[in-house]
Coordinates of N, CA and C in Angstrom, one line a residue:
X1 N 10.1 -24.7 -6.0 CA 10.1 -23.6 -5.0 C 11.4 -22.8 -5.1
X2 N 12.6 -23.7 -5.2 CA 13.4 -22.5 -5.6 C 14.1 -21.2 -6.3
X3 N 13.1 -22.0 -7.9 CA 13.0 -20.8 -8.8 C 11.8 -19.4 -8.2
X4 N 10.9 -19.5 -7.4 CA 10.3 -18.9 -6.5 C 10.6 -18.0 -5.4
X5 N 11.7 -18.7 -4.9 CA 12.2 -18.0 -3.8 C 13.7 -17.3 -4.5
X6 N 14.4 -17.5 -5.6 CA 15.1 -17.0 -6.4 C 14.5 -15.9 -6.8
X7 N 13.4 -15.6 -7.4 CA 12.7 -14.4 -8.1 C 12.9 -13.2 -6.6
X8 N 12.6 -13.7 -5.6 CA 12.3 -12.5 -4.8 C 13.5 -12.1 -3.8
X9 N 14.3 -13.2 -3.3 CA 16.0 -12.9 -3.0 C 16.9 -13.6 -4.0
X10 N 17.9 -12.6 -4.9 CA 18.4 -13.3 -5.8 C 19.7 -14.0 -5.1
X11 N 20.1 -13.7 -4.0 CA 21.3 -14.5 -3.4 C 20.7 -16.0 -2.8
X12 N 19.1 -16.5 -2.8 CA 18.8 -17.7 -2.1 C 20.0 -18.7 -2.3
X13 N 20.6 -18.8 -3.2 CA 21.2 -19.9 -3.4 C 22.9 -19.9 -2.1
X14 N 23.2 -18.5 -2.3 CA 24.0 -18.2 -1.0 C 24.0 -18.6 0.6
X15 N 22.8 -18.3 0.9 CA 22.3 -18.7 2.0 C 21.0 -18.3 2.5
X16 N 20.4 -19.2 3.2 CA 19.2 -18.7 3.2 C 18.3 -19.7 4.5
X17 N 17.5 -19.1 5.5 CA 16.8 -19.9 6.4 C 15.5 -19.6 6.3
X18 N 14.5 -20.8 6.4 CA 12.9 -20.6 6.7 C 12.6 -21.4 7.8
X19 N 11.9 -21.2 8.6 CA 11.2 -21.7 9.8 C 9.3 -21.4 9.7
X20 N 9.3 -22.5 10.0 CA 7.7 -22.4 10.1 C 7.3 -22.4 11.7
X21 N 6.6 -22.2 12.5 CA 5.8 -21.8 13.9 C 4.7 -22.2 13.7
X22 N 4.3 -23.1 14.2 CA 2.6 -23.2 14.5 C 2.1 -23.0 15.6
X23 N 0.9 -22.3 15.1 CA 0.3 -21.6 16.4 C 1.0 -20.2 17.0
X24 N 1.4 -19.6 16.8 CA 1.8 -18.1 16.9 C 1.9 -17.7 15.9
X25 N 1.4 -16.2 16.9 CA 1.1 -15.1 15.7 C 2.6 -14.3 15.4
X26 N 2.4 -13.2 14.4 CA 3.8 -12.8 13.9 C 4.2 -12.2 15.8
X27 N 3.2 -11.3 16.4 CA 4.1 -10.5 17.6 C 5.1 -11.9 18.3
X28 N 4.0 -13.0 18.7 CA 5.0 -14.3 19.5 C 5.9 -14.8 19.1
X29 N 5.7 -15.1 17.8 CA 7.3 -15.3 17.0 C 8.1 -14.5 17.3
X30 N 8.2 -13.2 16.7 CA 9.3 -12.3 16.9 C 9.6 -12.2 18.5
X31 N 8.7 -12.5 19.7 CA 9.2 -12.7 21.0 C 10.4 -13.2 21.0
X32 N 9.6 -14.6 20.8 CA 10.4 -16.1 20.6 C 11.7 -15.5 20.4
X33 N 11.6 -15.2 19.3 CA 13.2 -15.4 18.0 C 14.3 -14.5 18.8
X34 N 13.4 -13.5 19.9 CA 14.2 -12.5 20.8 C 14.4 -11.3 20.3
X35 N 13.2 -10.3 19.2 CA 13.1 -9.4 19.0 C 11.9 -8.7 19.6
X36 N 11.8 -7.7 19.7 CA 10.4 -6.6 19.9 C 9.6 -6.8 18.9
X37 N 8.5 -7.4 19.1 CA 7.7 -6.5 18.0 C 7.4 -5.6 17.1
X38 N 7.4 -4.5 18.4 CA 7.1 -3.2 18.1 C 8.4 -2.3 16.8
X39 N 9.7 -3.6 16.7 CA 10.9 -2.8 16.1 C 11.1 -3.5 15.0
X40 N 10.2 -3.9 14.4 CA 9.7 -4.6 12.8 C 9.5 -3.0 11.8
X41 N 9.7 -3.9 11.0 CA 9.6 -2.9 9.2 C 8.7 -3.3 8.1
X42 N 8.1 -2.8 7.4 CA 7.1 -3.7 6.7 C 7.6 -3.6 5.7
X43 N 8.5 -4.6 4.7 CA 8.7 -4.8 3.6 C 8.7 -6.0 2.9
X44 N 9.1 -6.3 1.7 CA 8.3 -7.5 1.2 C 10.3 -8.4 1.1
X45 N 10.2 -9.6 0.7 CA 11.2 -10.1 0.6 C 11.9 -9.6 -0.3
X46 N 12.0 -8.9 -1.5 CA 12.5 -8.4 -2.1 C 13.3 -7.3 -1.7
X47 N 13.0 -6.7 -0.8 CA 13.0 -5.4 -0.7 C 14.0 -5.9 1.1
X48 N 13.8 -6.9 1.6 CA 14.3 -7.3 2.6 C 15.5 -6.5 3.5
X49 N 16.5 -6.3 2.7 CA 18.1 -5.2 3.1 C 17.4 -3.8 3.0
X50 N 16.9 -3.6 2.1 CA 16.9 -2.4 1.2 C 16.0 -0.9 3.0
X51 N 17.0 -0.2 3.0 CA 17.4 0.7 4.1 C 17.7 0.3 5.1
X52 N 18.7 -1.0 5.2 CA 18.4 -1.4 6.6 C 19.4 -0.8 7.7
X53 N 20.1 0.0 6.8 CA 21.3 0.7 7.9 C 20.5 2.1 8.2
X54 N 19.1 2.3 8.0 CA 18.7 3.2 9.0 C 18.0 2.5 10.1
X55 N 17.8 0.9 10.5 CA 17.6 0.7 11.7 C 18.6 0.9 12.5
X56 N 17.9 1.4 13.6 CA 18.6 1.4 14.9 C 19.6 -0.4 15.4
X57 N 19.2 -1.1 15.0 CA 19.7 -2.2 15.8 C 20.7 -2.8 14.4
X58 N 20.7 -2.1 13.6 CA 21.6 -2.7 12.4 C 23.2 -2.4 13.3
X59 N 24.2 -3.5 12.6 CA 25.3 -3.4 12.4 C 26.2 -4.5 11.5
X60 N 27.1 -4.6 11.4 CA 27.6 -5.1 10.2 C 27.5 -6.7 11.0
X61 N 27.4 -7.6 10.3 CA 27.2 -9.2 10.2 C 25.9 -9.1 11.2
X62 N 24.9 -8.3 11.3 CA 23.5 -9.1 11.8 C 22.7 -9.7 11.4
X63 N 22.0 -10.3 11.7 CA 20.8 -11.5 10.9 C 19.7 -10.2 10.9
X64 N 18.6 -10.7 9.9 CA 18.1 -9.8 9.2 C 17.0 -11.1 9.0
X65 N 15.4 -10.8 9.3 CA 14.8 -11.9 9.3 C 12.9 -11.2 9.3
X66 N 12.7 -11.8 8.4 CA 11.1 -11.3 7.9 C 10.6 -12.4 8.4
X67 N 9.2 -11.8 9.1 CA 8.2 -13.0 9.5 C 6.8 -12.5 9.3
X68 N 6.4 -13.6 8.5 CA 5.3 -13.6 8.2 C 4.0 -14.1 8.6
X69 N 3.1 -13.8 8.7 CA 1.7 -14.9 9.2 C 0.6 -15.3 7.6
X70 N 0.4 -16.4 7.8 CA -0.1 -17.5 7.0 C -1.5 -16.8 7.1
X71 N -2.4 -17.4 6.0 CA -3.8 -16.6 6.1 C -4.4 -16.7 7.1
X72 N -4.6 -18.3 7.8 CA -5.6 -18.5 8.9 C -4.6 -18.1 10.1
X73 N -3.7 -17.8 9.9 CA -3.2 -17.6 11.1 C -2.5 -18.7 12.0
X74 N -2.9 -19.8 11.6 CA -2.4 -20.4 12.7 C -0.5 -21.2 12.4
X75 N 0.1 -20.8 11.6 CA 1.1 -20.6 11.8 C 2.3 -19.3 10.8
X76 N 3.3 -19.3 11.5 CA 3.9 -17.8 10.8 C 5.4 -18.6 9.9
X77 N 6.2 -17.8 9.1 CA 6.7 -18.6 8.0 C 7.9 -16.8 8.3
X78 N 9.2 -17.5 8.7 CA 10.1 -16.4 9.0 C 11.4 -17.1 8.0
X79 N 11.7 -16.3 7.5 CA 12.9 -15.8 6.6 C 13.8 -15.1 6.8
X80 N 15.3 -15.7 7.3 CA 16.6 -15.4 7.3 C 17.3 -14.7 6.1
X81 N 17.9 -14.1 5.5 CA 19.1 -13.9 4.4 C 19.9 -13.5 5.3
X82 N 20.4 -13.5 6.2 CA 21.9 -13.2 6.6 C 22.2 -13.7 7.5
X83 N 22.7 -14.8 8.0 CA 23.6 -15.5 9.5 C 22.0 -16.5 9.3
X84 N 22.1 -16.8 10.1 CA 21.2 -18.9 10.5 C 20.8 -18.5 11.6
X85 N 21.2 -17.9 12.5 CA 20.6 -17.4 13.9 C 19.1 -18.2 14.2
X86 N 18.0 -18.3 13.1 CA 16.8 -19.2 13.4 C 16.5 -19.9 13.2
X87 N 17.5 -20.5 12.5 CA 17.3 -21.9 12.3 C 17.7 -22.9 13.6
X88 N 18.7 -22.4 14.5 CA 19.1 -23.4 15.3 C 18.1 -24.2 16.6
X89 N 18.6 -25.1 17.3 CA 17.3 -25.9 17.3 C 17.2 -25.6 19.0
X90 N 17.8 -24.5 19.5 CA 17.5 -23.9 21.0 C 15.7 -23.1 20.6
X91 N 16.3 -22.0 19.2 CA 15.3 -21.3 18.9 C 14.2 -22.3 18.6
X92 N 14.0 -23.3 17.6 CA 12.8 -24.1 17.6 C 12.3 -24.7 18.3
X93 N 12.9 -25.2 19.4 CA 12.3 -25.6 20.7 C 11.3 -24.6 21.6
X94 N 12.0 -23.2 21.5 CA 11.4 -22.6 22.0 C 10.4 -22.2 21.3
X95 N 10.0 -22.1 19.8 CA 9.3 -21.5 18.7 C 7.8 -22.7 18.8
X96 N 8.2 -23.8 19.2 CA 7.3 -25.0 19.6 C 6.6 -25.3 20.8
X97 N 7.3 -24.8 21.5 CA 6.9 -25.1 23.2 C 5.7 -24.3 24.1
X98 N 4.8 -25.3 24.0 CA 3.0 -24.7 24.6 C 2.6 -25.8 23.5
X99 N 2.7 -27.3 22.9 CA 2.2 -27.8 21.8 C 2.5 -27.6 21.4
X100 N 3.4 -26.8 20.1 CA 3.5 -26.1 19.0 C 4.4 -26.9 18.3
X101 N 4.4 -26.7 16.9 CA 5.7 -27.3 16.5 C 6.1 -26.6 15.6
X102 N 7.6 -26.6 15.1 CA 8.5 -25.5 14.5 C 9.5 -26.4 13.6
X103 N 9.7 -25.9 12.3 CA 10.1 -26.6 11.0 C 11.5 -25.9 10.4
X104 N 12.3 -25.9 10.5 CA 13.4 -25.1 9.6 C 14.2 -25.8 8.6
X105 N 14.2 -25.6 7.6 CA 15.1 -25.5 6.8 C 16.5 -24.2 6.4
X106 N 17.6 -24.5 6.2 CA 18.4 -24.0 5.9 C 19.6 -24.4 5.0
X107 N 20.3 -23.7 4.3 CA 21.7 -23.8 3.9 C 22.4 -22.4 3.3
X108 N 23.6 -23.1 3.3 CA 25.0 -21.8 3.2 C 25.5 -22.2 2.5
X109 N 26.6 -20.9 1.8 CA 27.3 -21.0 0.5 C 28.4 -22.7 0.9
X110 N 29.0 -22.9 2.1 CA 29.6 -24.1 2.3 C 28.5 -25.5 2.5
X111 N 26.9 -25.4 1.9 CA 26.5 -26.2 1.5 C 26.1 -27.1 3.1
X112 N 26.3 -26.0 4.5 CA 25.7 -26.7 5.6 C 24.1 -26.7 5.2
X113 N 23.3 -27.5 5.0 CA 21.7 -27.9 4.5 C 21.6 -28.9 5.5
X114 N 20.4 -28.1 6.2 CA 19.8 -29.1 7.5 C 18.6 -28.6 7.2
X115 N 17.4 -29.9 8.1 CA 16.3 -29.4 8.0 C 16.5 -30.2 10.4
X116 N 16.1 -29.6 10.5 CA 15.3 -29.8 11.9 C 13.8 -29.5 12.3
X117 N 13.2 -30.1 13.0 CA 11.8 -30.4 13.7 C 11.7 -30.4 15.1
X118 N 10.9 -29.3 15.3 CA 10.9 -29.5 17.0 C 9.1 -29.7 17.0
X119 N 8.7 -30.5 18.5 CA 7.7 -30.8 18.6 C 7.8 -30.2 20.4
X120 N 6.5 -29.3 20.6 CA 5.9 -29.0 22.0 C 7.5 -28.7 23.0
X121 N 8.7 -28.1 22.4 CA 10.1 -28.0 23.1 C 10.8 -28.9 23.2
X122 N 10.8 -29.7 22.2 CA 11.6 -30.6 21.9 C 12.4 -30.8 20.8
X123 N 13.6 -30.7 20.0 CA 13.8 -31.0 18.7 C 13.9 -32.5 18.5
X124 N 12.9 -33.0 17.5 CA 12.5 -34.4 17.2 C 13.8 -34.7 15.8
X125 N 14.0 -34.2 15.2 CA 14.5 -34.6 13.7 C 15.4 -33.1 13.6
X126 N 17.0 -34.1 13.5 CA 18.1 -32.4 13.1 C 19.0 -33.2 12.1
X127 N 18.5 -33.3 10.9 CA 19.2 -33.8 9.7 C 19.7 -33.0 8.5
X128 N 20.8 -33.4 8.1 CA 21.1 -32.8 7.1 C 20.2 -33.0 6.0
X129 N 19.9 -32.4 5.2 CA 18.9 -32.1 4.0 C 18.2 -33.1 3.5
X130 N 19.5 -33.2 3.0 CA 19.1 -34.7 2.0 C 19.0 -36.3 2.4
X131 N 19.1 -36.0 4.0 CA 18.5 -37.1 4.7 C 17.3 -37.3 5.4
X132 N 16.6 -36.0 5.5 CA 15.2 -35.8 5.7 C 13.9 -36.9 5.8
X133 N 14.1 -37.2 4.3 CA 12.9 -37.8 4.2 C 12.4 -39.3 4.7
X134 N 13.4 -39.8 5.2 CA 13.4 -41.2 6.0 C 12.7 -41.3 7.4
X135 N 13.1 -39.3 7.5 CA 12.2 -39.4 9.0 C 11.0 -39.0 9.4
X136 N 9.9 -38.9 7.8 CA 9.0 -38.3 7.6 C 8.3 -39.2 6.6
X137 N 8.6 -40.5 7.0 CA 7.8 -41.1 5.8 C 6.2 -41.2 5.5
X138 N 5.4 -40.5 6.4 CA 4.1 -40.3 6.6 C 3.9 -39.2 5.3
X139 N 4.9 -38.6 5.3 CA 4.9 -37.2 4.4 C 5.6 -36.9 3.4
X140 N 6.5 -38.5 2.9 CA 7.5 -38.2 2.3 C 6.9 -39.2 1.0
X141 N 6.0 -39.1 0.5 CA 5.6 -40.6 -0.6 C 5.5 -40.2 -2.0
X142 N 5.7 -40.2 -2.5 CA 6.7 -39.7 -3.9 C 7.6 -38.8 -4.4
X143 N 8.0 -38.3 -3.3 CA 9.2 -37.5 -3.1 C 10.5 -38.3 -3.2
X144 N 11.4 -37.4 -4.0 CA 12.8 -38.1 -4.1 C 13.8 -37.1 -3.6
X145 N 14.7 -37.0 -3.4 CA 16.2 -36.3 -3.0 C 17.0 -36.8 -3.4
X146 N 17.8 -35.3 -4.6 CA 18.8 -35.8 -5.2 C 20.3 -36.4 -4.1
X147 N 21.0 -36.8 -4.7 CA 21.9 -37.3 -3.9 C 22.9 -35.8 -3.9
X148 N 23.9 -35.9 -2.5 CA 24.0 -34.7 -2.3 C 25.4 -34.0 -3.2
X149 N 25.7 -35.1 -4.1 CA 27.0 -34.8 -5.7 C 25.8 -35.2 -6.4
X150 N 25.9 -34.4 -7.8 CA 24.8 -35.4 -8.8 C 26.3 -35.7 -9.8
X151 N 25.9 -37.0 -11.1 CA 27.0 -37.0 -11.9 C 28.1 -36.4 -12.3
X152 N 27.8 -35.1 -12.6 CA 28.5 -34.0 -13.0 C 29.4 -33.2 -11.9
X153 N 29.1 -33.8 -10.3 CA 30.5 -33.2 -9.7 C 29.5 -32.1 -9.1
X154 N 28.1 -31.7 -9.5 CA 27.6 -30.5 -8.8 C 27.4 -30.7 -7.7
X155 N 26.2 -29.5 -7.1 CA 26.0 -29.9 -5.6 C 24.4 -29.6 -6.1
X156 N 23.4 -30.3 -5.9 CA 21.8 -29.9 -6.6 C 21.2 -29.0 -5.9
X157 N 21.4 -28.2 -5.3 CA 20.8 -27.6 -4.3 C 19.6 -26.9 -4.2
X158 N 19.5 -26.6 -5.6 CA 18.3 -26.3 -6.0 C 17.0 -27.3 -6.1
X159 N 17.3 -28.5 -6.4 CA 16.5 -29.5 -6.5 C 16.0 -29.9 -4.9
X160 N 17.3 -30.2 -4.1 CA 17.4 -30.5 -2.3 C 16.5 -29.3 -2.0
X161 N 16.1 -28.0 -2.3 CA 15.5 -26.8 -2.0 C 14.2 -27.5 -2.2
X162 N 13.8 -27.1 -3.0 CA 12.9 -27.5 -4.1 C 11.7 -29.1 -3.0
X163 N 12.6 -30.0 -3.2 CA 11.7 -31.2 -2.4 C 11.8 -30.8 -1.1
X164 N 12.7 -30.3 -0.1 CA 12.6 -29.9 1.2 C 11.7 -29.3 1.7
X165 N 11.1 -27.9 0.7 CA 10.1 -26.7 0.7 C 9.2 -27.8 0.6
X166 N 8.5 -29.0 -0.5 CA 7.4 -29.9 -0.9 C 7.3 -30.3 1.0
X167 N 8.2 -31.6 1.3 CA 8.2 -32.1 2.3 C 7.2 -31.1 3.7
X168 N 8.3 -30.0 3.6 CA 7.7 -28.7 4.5 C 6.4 -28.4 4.4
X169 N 5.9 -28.2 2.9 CA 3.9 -28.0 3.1 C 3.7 -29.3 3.3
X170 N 4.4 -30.5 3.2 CA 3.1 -31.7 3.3 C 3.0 -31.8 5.3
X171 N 4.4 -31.2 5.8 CA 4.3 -31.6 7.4 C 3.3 -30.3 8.0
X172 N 3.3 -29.3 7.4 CA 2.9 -27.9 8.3 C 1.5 -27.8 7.1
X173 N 1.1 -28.3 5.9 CA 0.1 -27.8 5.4 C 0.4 -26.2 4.8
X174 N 1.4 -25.9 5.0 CA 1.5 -24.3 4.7 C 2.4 -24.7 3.5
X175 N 1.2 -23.9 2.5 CA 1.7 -23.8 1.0 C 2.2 -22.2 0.5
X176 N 3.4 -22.2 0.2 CA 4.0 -20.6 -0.2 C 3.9 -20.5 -1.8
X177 N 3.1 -19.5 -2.0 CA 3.5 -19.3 -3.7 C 3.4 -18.0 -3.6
X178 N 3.6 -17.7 -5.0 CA 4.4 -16.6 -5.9 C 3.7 -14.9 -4.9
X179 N 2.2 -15.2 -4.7 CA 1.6 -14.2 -4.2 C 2.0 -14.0 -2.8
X180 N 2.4 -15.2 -1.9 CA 2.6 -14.8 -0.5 C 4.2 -14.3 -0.8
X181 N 5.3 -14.8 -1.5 CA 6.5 -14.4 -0.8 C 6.4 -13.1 -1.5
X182 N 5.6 -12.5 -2.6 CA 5.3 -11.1 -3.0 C 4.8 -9.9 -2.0
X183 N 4.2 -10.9 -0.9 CA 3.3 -9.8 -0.3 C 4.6 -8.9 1.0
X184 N 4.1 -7.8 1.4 CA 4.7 -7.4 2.6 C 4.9 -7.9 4.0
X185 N 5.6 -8.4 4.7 CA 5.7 -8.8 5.8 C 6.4 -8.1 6.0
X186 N 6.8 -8.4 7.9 CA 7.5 -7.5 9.3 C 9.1 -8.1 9.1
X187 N 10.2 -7.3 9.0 CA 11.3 -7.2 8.9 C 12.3 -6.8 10.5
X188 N 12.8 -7.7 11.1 CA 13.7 -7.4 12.0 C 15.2 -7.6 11.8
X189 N 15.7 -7.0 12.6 CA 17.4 -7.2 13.0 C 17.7 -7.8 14.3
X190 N 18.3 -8.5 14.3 CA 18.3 -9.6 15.1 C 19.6 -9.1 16.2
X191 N 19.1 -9.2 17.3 CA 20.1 -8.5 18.4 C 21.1 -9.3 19.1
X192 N 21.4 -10.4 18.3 CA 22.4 -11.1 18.8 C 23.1 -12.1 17.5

């Protein structure tokens, strides 16, 4: 997945948040998340920055966040590149709350990598990355996570990416490939 999501923002490796929503549509997400609707842009992830200093609500360090809806609809798949603003677990609570549940993954160039889980306004699971899968063992069976140094002194992050996104479609059933993060989705600026 993260050679995937590399093809379409070449900074993923910088920083980067996804949040899954079930059961809202893109307008209720973007409620949620505390944007308008109506003040979305239709571009594809690639294309994500690209004019965004002619929005009105742009200014320098804003979060900047595409949300998308899934085929059937019944949950939407929103993308951060700038600031974490949705990943935090006030917003998933509230991204869940009516039944719903809400999935985020995140990390930054200082290698903060969390994954959190909220159920019906609750956050159930706020773990760092690569300790995920202990708390998902329903969903986690032949999945491995590298350790968070491999031999060589690196940081794997691309690998921790990689089984996090797996983990993520086996909890939410929402599978992202090449064609959805290709397609156009609703692009906001985040007002706080």
């Amino acid at each position: 997945m993260y050679d995937l999501l590399h093809e379409q923002w070449l900074n993923v490796r910088t920083s980067f948040y996804t949040v899954w929503a079930e059961g809202l549509d893109l307008e209720e997400t973007a409620a949620r998340i505390g944007v308008n609707p109506d003040d979305g842009a239709v571009v594809s992830l690639s294309e994500i920055t690209g004019g965004i200093d002619e929005d009105p609500h742009w200014r320098d360090g804003a979060g900047v966040v595409l949300i998308g809806e899934v085929d059937d609809d019944s949950w939407t798949v929103s993308f951060q590149v700038q600031g974490g603003d949705i990943a935090g677990g006030d917003l998933l609570a509230r991204l869940s709350a009516g039944g719903g549940r809400a999935l985020s993954i995140g990390w930054n160039i200082n290698a903060n990598h969390r994954l959190q889980y909220a159920v019906d306004g609750d956050v159930a699971v706020s773990v760092p990355l690569h300790e995920a899968l202990p708390h998902f063992d329903e969903h986690a069976a032949g999945l491995s996570m590298p350790d968070v140094w491999n031999e060589d002194g690196d940081f794997p992050i691309e690998e921790m990416i990689s089984t996090g996104f797996q983990l993520a479609q086996r909890i939410t059933g929402v599978h992202l490939d090449r064609y959805w993060l290709r397609l156009a989705h609703t692009r906001f600026v985040l007002p706080y």
